[in-house]
Amino acid sequence: MRVLPSRVLPCLFAIAFGILTPHLNAQNGNVSNQKTGVPKVATWMNFRGSTSGVTSARLPSRFQADNVAWKSALPGRGASTPIVVGNKIITTAFSGFGESAENPGTLDALRHHVLCFDADTGKLLWQRNIKGNIAVNKRVSENLRGHGFASSTPASDGESIFVFFGVSGVFAFDLDGEFLWQNDVGWKDDNFGSSSSLTVYGNKLIVNASIESDSVYAFDTKSGRGIWKIDDVFRSWSTPVVGRSQAGRQELVIVQKDIVRGFDPETGVELWTCEGIHDYIVPSPVFDQGIVYLNGGKQSRTVAIKLGGLGDVTETHRLWEARYGANVGSSIVFNGLVFNTLENGIVQCYDAKSGKVLKRERIKGAGVVYGSPTIVPGVGQQSAQLLVPLTGNGVAVLEANANLKFVGYNVFASDPSDVKASLTVSGERFITRSEKYLYCIARPKTKTVTHELDTDATQVDVASADKYDFDAKTGRVRVYNRALEFDPEKLVTFILYSYNSVLTETQKVKFREYVLENTDAFLNLRKRRAEIHWQHLTQVPKLRSTEALAKSLGTLETETMATQRDIRNVIKKQFTPEQLAEHLGESKAAKR
């Protein structure tokens, strides 16, 4: 696989989104509308459904209290978007830790919740509680607390439900909540957490674990067995999605720092690469007529690439780049226009062919915008409506054209909690969620049915497997993960960190060069660990059990620690007696 240059750049936390593909329209049971070409949605089995957020359903673009058919209390916060499978609504939440600054909780109490509601009544049908992985979620920043531990939107193939909780793993359930399988996709974490949503393609569940292991995995939806893996996927919170080229070829598109990559979704074989956005990537790409549109990065760019190429297609298939974009929410394409929304509430409209910015309009009182927009058709003389979720003021409504005329707000007056998720369509109803309630928006009703927290027997704790082998004293995994980092620059920082206060500037330069010259041992160990992990996921007989995997990784730990100790000993031998005494004094003080 292609190895990208490593650059240390800051990143913002993310709400990442998944988009299923034209390949799945028939599987999802969608029926195409002959006039608009937009499928009439029967189910909505991933974020934005199979229509990338554009629906032909007759929906109330303006909704107030009398439009709320029902609302159901949630057991914790979350930013994931609900999905609809038949007559069931699935969403996720978390509790026990990081819910608020006033009530931080403890890592040991962290629970991920998978929730299933009846779409007609809002009644909770079942709830599954999964213990969070405290061994890895040990560094929790304020940004991560704000973003939370339930940001990935679930996905379904119509028979099973799949959820992703970052370092806590990937889980599969049947529609009645029976546990099917789980997989670990990596140990690494990030200051801003994990949030890439899931994609189902045929019999494959595709998981972007860039944050956890610099990889994208495809698992068999029935068994959880690994099918293929893509390496060297860096700084990507984006959801991998599949689109169709103008010639009819299905292509899996992965957007990451610096580069966009196209793959055969059946085999995971790389088809093409293209220069992308030179920064971290959060939003998911969206397709229209054989063109993929993507946006992202702290500097906020938008790029259009024609599908169907081979090799490096930067010069031949990269159609345009606009210097405006959005770094969290995904774009939406409608009637030859591309729309996206910045975090600060600015909505932008581009010409899809040229990339020319036609209009930029700020939504007053928007607060921060994390969700992606949805478009509903106009009724009578009314133009189509662009609905934008706002953390601070409900859901804004604008005209879905180049004028971007503001129409109004939809506000849940009795619920001041943030709305970070996007809208889901179920028949002629909207399903959305705040951080306190799940809502069903329909045509005017006389009374809203409210369900408070359900604590009956529908709740079941899922006994998630421990990851490998833990140290009883520290609670940390016995594998020395930080020393297995792929990035040589991070290795330098890690190895020299405890010495920085006593090193002279000359020594820092000298030791940095020495560490860089001796990183091969670490990189080889990391590759061996990745190979063992992949053998485990593909169920090689010798590594089917967690115990066998722990033993193999324990051997790697011993070798890694020995290599790291050898390098540090070389550095210590260069210390003056005064430096050594100062370093030892600092070490003793730290232990106290």
XYZ file of C-alpha atoms in Angstrom:
592
model
C 0.000 0.000 0.000
C 1.069 3.567 -0.609
C 2.771 5.223 2.352
C 1.999 8.883 2.814
C 4.382 11.479 4.231
C 3.766 12.087 7.918
C 2.978 15.597 9.075
C 1.999 16.582 12.539
C -1.122 18.731 12.232
C -3.786 19.646 14.746
C -7.257 18.232 14.343
C -10.710 19.181 15.482
C -13.032 16.642 16.936
C -15.469 15.126 14.610
C -18.872 13.861 13.991
C -18.368 11.546 11.087
C -20.996 10.200 8.782
C -21.670 7.169 6.579
C -23.415 7.049 3.201
C -24.517 3.813 1.564
C -24.262 3.488 -2.169
C -26.323 3.073 -5.310
C -25.371 -0.615 -5.131
C -27.583 -0.918 -2.058
C -30.722 0.790 -3.351
C -32.355 -2.498 -4.275
C -31.106 -4.139 -1.091
C -32.591 -1.344 0.996
C -35.938 -1.745 -0.708
C -35.943 1.751 -2.210
C -38.165 2.552 -5.180
C -37.063 5.215 -7.668
C -39.325 8.190 -8.258
C -39.698 8.502 -12.041
C -40.012 12.300 -12.011
C -37.192 13.233 -9.664
C -34.913 10.196 -9.905
C -34.711 10.253 -6.094
C -35.562 6.912 -4.429
C -38.678 6.846 -2.280
C -37.283 5.586 1.002
C -38.693 2.511 2.679
C -35.806 2.110 5.112
C -32.862 4.309 6.112
C -30.159 1.853 7.161
C -27.191 4.192 7.543
C -26.596 7.901 7.954
C -28.320 9.801 5.109
C -29.766 6.583 3.698
C -28.962 5.465 0.166
C -29.873 8.880 -1.263
C -27.158 10.903 0.494
C -29.669 12.966 2.433
C -31.998 13.928 -0.443
C -35.534 12.550 -0.114
C -38.712 12.751 -2.197
C -40.972 11.947 0.772
C -43.638 14.546 1.630
C -42.295 15.769 4.939
C -43.065 18.788 7.099
C -40.041 21.052 6.671
C -41.413 23.222 9.483
C -42.125 21.371 12.704
C -43.013 22.616 16.142
C -44.574 21.011 19.208
C -47.714 19.817 17.398
C -45.586 17.931 14.852
C -43.886 15.729 17.456
C -45.702 12.390 17.265
C -43.607 10.982 20.089
C -40.355 11.486 21.954
C -38.430 8.947 23.990
C -35.835 9.686 26.654
C -32.311 8.396 26.053
C -30.085 6.899 28.782
C -27.135 9.120 27.889
C -25.610 11.497 25.389
C -24.688 10.779 21.804
C -24.032 12.314 18.397
C -24.811 9.299 16.201
C -27.694 9.563 13.739
C -30.587 7.088 14.167
C -31.190 4.501 11.442
C -34.476 2.824 10.477
C -34.738 -0.890 9.689
C -38.297 -1.910 8.883
C -40.358 -0.732 11.831
C -37.386 -0.412 14.173
C -35.266 2.633 14.959
C -31.698 2.038 16.129
C -29.479 4.607 17.816
C -26.606 4.685 20.305
C -25.677 6.628 23.442
C -23.122 6.561 26.252
C -23.238 7.132 30.000
C -21.158 6.783 33.147
C -18.273 8.981 32.082
C -17.760 12.308 30.309
C -21.426 13.290 30.226
C -20.766 16.718 31.731
C -18.063 18.757 33.440
C -20.205 18.879 36.585
C -20.662 15.101 36.623
C -17.579 13.611 34.918
C -18.067 10.095 36.284
C -15.318 7.485 36.075
C -13.765 5.585 33.182
C -14.671 2.295 34.802
C -18.347 3.296 34.659
C -18.310 4.104 30.919
C -21.055 2.239 29.046
C -21.990 2.298 25.375
C -25.718 1.762 24.741
C -27.372 0.248 21.669
C -31.080 1.120 21.632
C -33.996 -0.165 19.551
C -37.358 1.668 19.446
C -40.694 0.931 17.797
C -40.965 3.407 14.897
C -44.727 3.880 15.295
C -45.007 4.314 19.060
C -41.503 5.279 20.232
C -41.526 2.512 22.825
C -38.118 1.084 23.725
C -38.013 -2.506 22.460
C -34.566 -3.465 23.716
C -31.324 -1.990 25.045
C -27.830 -3.470 25.069
C -25.125 -2.055 27.341
C -21.440 -2.509 26.462
C -18.642 -1.792 28.924
C -16.231 0.831 27.603
C -12.579 -0.021 27.197
C -10.974 1.771 30.134
C -7.469 0.515 29.362
C -7.280 2.663 26.253
C -9.626 5.553 26.998
C -7.231 6.732 29.683
C -6.372 10.104 28.168
C -9.610 12.050 28.079
C -9.485 15.673 26.957
C -12.220 18.263 27.273
C -12.695 17.991 23.519
C -13.293 14.260 23.783
C -15.766 14.764 26.610
C -17.685 17.230 24.461
C -17.690 14.920 21.469
C -18.411 11.799 23.505
C -18.248 8.055 23.070
C -21.239 7.382 20.775
C -20.642 9.303 17.547
C -20.520 6.591 14.880
C -23.849 6.073 13.110
C -24.909 2.390 13.048
C -25.546 0.466 9.827
C -27.688 -2.519 8.873
C -28.020 -5.044 6.056
C -31.709 -5.548 6.852
C -30.999 -8.630 8.961
C -28.363 -7.474 11.452
C -27.324 -4.255 13.164
C -23.712 -3.098 13.361
C -22.276 -0.500 15.759
C -18.776 0.923 16.225
C -17.381 2.392 19.442
C -13.759 3.103 18.477
C -11.248 1.336 20.717
C -14.099 -0.501 22.432
C -14.722 -2.378 19.177
C -17.245 -3.295 16.484
C -20.382 -5.203 17.534
C -23.110 -7.042 15.625
C -26.647 -7.850 16.833
C -29.700 -9.331 15.173
C -32.903 -7.273 14.939
C -34.127 -8.667 18.261
C -30.961 -7.563 20.046
C -29.253 -10.961 20.237
C -25.462 -10.585 20.270
C -23.778 -12.056 17.154
C -20.087 -11.136 17.143
C -17.530 -8.467 17.984
C -14.111 -7.435 16.672
C -11.294 -5.220 17.901
C -9.941 -2.868 15.222
C -7.075 -1.260 17.101
C -5.692 0.253 20.290
C -4.681 3.762 19.330
C -6.801 6.660 20.470
C -6.807 10.371 19.740
C -7.327 13.568 21.675
C -10.622 14.008 19.811
C -11.823 10.425 19.837
C -13.323 8.261 17.122
C -16.472 8.728 15.051
C -16.286 7.251 11.558
C -19.583 5.606 10.659
C -20.125 2.163 9.163
C -20.845 1.096 5.588
C -22.422 -2.157 4.401
C -21.601 -3.372 0.901
C -23.107 -6.733 -0.018
C -21.839 -9.222 2.591
C -19.176 -6.814 3.874
C -19.155 -4.414 6.808
C -16.559 -1.729 6.059
C -14.961 -0.010 9.067
C -12.609 2.969 8.952
C -10.208 2.404 11.864
C -7.732 5.072 10.792
C -7.696 6.488 14.313
C -7.411 3.088 15.997
C -4.912 1.351 13.688
C -4.309 3.370 10.483
C -6.432 0.769 8.666
C -9.765 0.144 6.958
C -11.288 -3.312 7.483
C -13.924 -5.363 5.682
C -15.661 -8.011 7.820
C -18.133 -10.689 6.804
C -21.508 -9.451 8.051
C -22.590 -12.941 9.168
C -19.507 -14.215 10.970
C -17.343 -11.151 11.612
C -14.423 -12.853 9.840
C -11.899 -10.485 8.251
C -12.114 -10.381 4.440
C -9.611 -7.680 3.468
C -7.676 -4.828 5.064
C -6.319 -1.552 3.684
C -3.234 -0.094 5.384
C -1.721 3.383 5.703
C -4.981 5.286 6.156
C -3.887 8.353 8.122
C -5.804 11.144 9.900
C -9.215 10.145 8.588
C -12.482 10.358 10.498
C -14.373 10.066 7.209
C -16.671 7.164 6.351
C -15.587 4.984 3.395
C -18.411 4.912 0.841
C -19.076 3.158 -2.462
C -20.118 4.979 -5.628
C -20.651 4.039 -9.248
C -18.540 5.463 -12.067
C -20.182 6.603 -15.285
C -19.076 3.302 -16.835
C -20.838 1.404 -14.054
C -17.847 0.302 -11.959
C -18.386 0.200 -8.197
C -15.599 2.048 -6.346
C -14.903 2.321 -2.645
C -13.605 5.833 -1.908
C -11.455 6.524 1.149
C -10.584 10.144 1.942
C -7.605 10.758 4.220
C -4.956 13.352 4.891
C -3.325 14.467 1.618
C -4.907 11.876 -0.646
C -8.121 10.317 -1.968
C -7.983 6.610 -2.823
C -10.314 4.411 -4.859
C -10.592 0.638 -4.314
C -12.430 -2.389 -5.593
C -14.924 -2.932 -2.723
C -14.971 -6.689 -3.312
C -11.224 -7.261 -2.936
C -9.792 -4.141 -1.298
C -7.358 -3.739 -4.224
C -6.375 -0.133 -4.923
C -7.596 1.248 -8.281
C -6.535 4.887 -8.210
C -5.143 7.714 -6.114
C -5.657 11.457 -6.354
C -4.277 14.501 -4.576
C -6.782 15.462 -1.917
C -6.951 17.926 0.960
C -3.700 18.474 2.854
C -5.147 18.158 6.323
C -7.139 15.775 8.519
C -10.486 14.663 7.030
C -13.798 14.337 8.865
C -16.729 14.619 6.393
C -17.813 11.733 4.198
C -17.713 11.997 0.410
C -20.936 12.124 -1.603
C -21.573 10.921 -5.159
C -23.580 12.259 -8.080
C -23.477 11.079 -11.715
C -20.082 9.414 -11.452
C -18.419 12.280 -9.576
C -17.359 12.214 -5.933
C -17.509 15.474 -3.945
C -15.522 15.773 -0.733
C -14.746 18.466 1.762
C -12.735 18.835 4.949
C -9.618 20.096 6.669
C -9.102 22.939 9.090
C -8.691 25.289 6.119
C -12.005 23.940 4.734
C -11.691 22.901 1.089
C -14.114 21.213 -1.332
C -12.899 18.958 -4.173
C -14.626 17.148 -7.070
C -13.109 13.995 -8.634
C -14.423 11.944 -11.530
C -14.605 8.211 -10.800
C -13.382 5.522 -13.181
C -9.633 6.165 -13.299
C -6.559 3.980 -12.785
C -3.256 4.903 -11.131
C -2.561 8.517 -10.168
C -5.534 10.469 -11.576
C -4.657 13.888 -10.133
C -4.053 15.445 -13.550
C -6.885 13.663 -15.389
C -9.828 13.225 -13.005
C -9.512 15.984 -10.393
C -12.149 18.381 -11.753
C -11.963 21.337 -9.386
C -11.109 22.568 -5.905
C -12.892 25.362 -4.040
C -11.153 27.191 -1.232
C -14.393 27.122 0.757
C -15.682 23.968 2.387
C -16.643 22.484 5.726
C -14.430 20.540 8.098
C -17.076 18.506 9.987
C -20.404 18.199 8.157
C -20.661 16.352 4.827
C -21.839 17.939 1.577
C -25.126 17.307 -0.209
C -25.764 17.469 -3.978
C -29.115 18.559 -5.456
C -30.198 19.937 -8.845
C -26.631 20.591 -10.008
C -25.689 22.352 -6.769
C -23.423 21.346 -3.890
C -24.259 22.520 -0.360
C -22.266 22.271 2.862
C -22.211 23.958 6.253
C -19.305 25.225 8.319
C -19.092 24.753 12.078
C -19.783 28.467 12.579
C -23.157 28.270 10.817
C -22.187 29.510 7.343
C -24.070 27.632 4.605
C -22.386 27.490 1.186
C -23.699 26.734 -2.300
C -21.457 25.780 -5.257
C -22.022 25.032 -8.898
C -21.419 21.261 -9.157
C -19.749 21.479 -12.579
C -17.324 24.332 -12.016
C -16.935 24.551 -8.233
C -17.810 28.251 -8.357
C -19.157 29.522 -5.050
C -22.620 30.926 -5.734
C -23.660 31.988 -2.228
C -22.462 31.974 1.379
C -25.046 32.717 4.057
C -24.665 32.719 7.846
C -27.491 31.259 9.934
C -28.044 33.666 12.811
C -27.980 32.063 16.238
C -26.788 28.770 14.817
C -24.338 27.936 17.560
C -21.946 25.232 16.408
C -22.993 23.032 13.479
C -21.895 19.391 13.464
C -24.708 17.646 11.598
C -25.029 17.364 7.813
C -27.985 18.835 5.894
C -31.045 17.041 4.519
C -33.135 18.200 1.537
C -36.911 17.707 1.283
C -39.021 18.529 -1.802
C -41.132 21.651 -2.064
C -44.917 21.513 -1.805
C -46.944 23.481 -4.378
C -45.111 26.707 -5.198
C -42.694 26.205 -2.318
C -39.096 25.470 -3.303
C -37.186 22.487 -1.940
C -35.988 22.993 1.627
C -32.507 22.557 3.103
C -32.657 21.429 6.746
C -29.534 22.033 8.861
C -29.219 20.649 12.441
C -27.861 23.213 14.915
C -26.451 22.579 18.351
C -27.821 25.842 19.657
C -31.163 26.404 17.934
C -32.844 23.214 16.754
C -33.017 22.723 12.977
C -32.703 25.647 10.552
C -34.657 25.712 7.267
C -33.373 27.427 4.109
C -34.375 27.290 0.462
C -32.361 24.593 -1.340
C -31.231 26.813 -4.196
C -28.543 29.380 -4.932
C -30.429 32.053 -2.985
C -30.192 30.186 0.349
C -33.115 32.226 1.635
C -33.653 31.662 5.341
C -37.115 30.259 6.116
C -37.067 29.681 9.870
C -36.125 27.494 12.814
C -37.573 24.267 14.166
C -36.991 24.340 17.915
C -37.728 21.825 20.668
C -38.550 24.444 23.284
C -38.725 22.024 26.216
C -35.374 20.420 25.359
C -32.336 22.740 25.529
C -29.791 19.952 24.940
C -27.588 19.963 21.842
C -28.612 18.497 18.489
C -25.420 17.043 16.990
C -26.952 14.285 14.863
C -28.458 14.660 11.414
C -32.008 13.919 10.263
C -33.278 10.468 9.264
C -36.332 9.842 7.084
C -38.798 7.033 7.793
C -41.719 7.031 5.362
C -43.273 10.461 5.823
C -41.651 11.049 9.201
C -38.432 12.592 10.396
C -36.453 10.816 13.092
C -33.872 12.886 14.930
C -32.251 13.023 18.327
C -30.920 15.534 20.771
C -28.623 14.538 23.584
C -31.663 13.792 25.777
C -34.478 12.573 23.524
C -35.223 10.657 20.335
C -37.934 12.447 18.307
C -40.440 11.395 15.650
C -41.658 14.363 13.558
C -44.822 13.788 11.524
C -47.766 15.805 10.263
C -49.628 17.715 12.980
C -50.846 15.609 15.874
C -53.111 16.602 18.761
C -50.846 15.221 21.455
C -47.234 14.163 21.817
C -46.596 10.790 23.430
C -43.582 10.991 25.769
C -41.660 7.935 26.966
C -39.388 8.485 29.938
C -36.371 6.261 30.631
C -37.294 2.586 30.496
C -35.578 0.479 33.159
C -37.405 -2.813 32.613
C -36.049 -6.167 31.446
C -35.376 -4.918 27.915
C -31.893 -3.961 29.143
C -29.162 -6.569 28.749
C -25.452 -6.168 29.467
C -23.269 -7.492 26.673
C -20.244 -9.380 27.975
C -17.652 -7.857 25.667
C -14.379 -9.754 25.596
C -11.378 -8.261 27.349
C -8.744 -7.102 24.919
C -5.790 -9.423 25.159
C -3.953 -9.280 28.477
C -4.096 -6.601 31.177
C -1.680 -5.643 33.916
C -3.538 -6.123 37.203
C -1.805 -3.166 38.853
C -2.117 -0.508 36.162
C -5.122 -1.821 34.208
C -3.209 -1.260 30.977
C -2.655 -3.766 28.212
C 0.668 -5.572 28.483
C 1.690 -4.666 24.951
C 3.785 -1.527 24.812
C 1.588 0.180 22.229
C 3.182 3.617 22.202
C 6.523 2.066 21.267
C 4.797 0.411 18.291
C 3.848 3.698 16.686
C 4.376 3.746 12.934
C 5.486 7.371 12.740
C 9.269 7.718 13.360
C 8.833 11.333 14.517
C 6.425 10.169 17.230
C 8.979 7.580 18.290
C 11.598 10.287 18.719
C 9.235 12.342 20.857
C 8.300 9.304 22.939
C 11.842 8.050 23.577
C 13.325 11.473 24.374
C 10.351 12.801 26.341
C 11.609 11.939 29.822
C 15.079 13.345 29.066
C 14.160 16.672 27.501
C 14.572 18.691 30.685
C 18.214 17.632 31.118
C 19.404 17.576 27.482
C 21.342 20.369 25.885
C 20.214 21.599 22.456
C 23.239 19.927 20.858
C 22.397 16.614 22.512
C 18.748 16.856 21.388
C 19.849 17.159 17.762
C 22.370 14.321 18.140
C 19.984 11.941 19.914
C 17.159 12.712 17.512
C 19.368 11.630 14.608
C 20.365 8.483 16.498
C 16.783 7.453 17.266
C 15.697 8.042 13.672
C 18.539 5.827 12.475
C 17.369 3.029 14.785
C 13.611 2.993 14.263
C 13.568 -0.068 12.002
C 13.341 -2.426 14.961
C 10.233 -0.651 16.242
C 8.600 -0.494 12.835
C 9.231 -4.174 12.220
C 7.695 -5.046 15.573
C 4.652 -2.945 14.766
C 4.241 -4.711 11.433
C 4.507 -8.092 13.126
C 1.853 -7.058 15.643
C -0.450 -5.932 12.832
C 0.067 -9.254 11.048
C -0.774 -11.247 14.179
C -3.855 -9.131 14.795
C -5.041 -9.651 11.204
C -4.503 -13.413 11.510
C -6.716 -13.315 14.586
C -9.455 -11.420 12.755
C -9.359 -13.824 9.811
C -9.539 -16.753 12.241
C -6.263 -18.510 11.543
C -6.612 -21.679 13.725
C -3.614 -20.995 15.972
C -4.903 -17.540 16.867
C -8.654 -18.009 17.233
C -8.709 -17.501 20.987
C -8.066 -14.263 22.842
C -5.624 -16.182 25.061
C -3.513 -17.222 22.087
C -3.514 -13.685 20.758
C -2.457 -12.311 24.149
C 0.426 -14.760 24.308
C 1.669 -13.762 20.852
C 1.431 -10.072 21.668
C 3.155 -10.661 24.993
C 6.182 -11.988 23.121
C 6.232 -8.829 21.044
C 6.081 -6.761 24.227
C 9.239 -8.365 25.539
C 11.100 -7.686 22.304
C 9.793 -4.135 22.068
C 10.770 -3.261 25.616
C 14.259 -4.692 25.049
C 14.741 -2.617 21.887
C 13.518 0.540 23.579
C 15.770 -0.122 26.599
C 18.847 -0.574 24.376
C 18.280 2.788 22.683
C 17.723 4.582 25.997
C 20.876 3.040 27.461
C 22.929 4.432 24.587
C 21.487 7.883 25.300
C 22.117 7.649 29.056
C 25.767 6.748 28.473
C 26.234 10.146 26.818
C 25.022 12.009 29.939
C 27.410 13.951 32.121
C 27.341 12.897 35.806
C 25.373 16.066 36.587
C 22.771 15.294 33.920
C 22.406 11.710 35.078
C 21.905 12.805 38.700
C 19.304 15.379 37.641
C 17.456 12.824 35.502
C 17.428 10.217 38.284
C 16.191 12.829 40.730
C 13.304 13.754 38.433
C 12.424 10.080 37.975
C 12.271 9.466 41.739
C 10.162 12.574 42.249
C 7.742 11.451 39.527
C 7.321 8.036 41.182
C 6.490 9.662 44.499
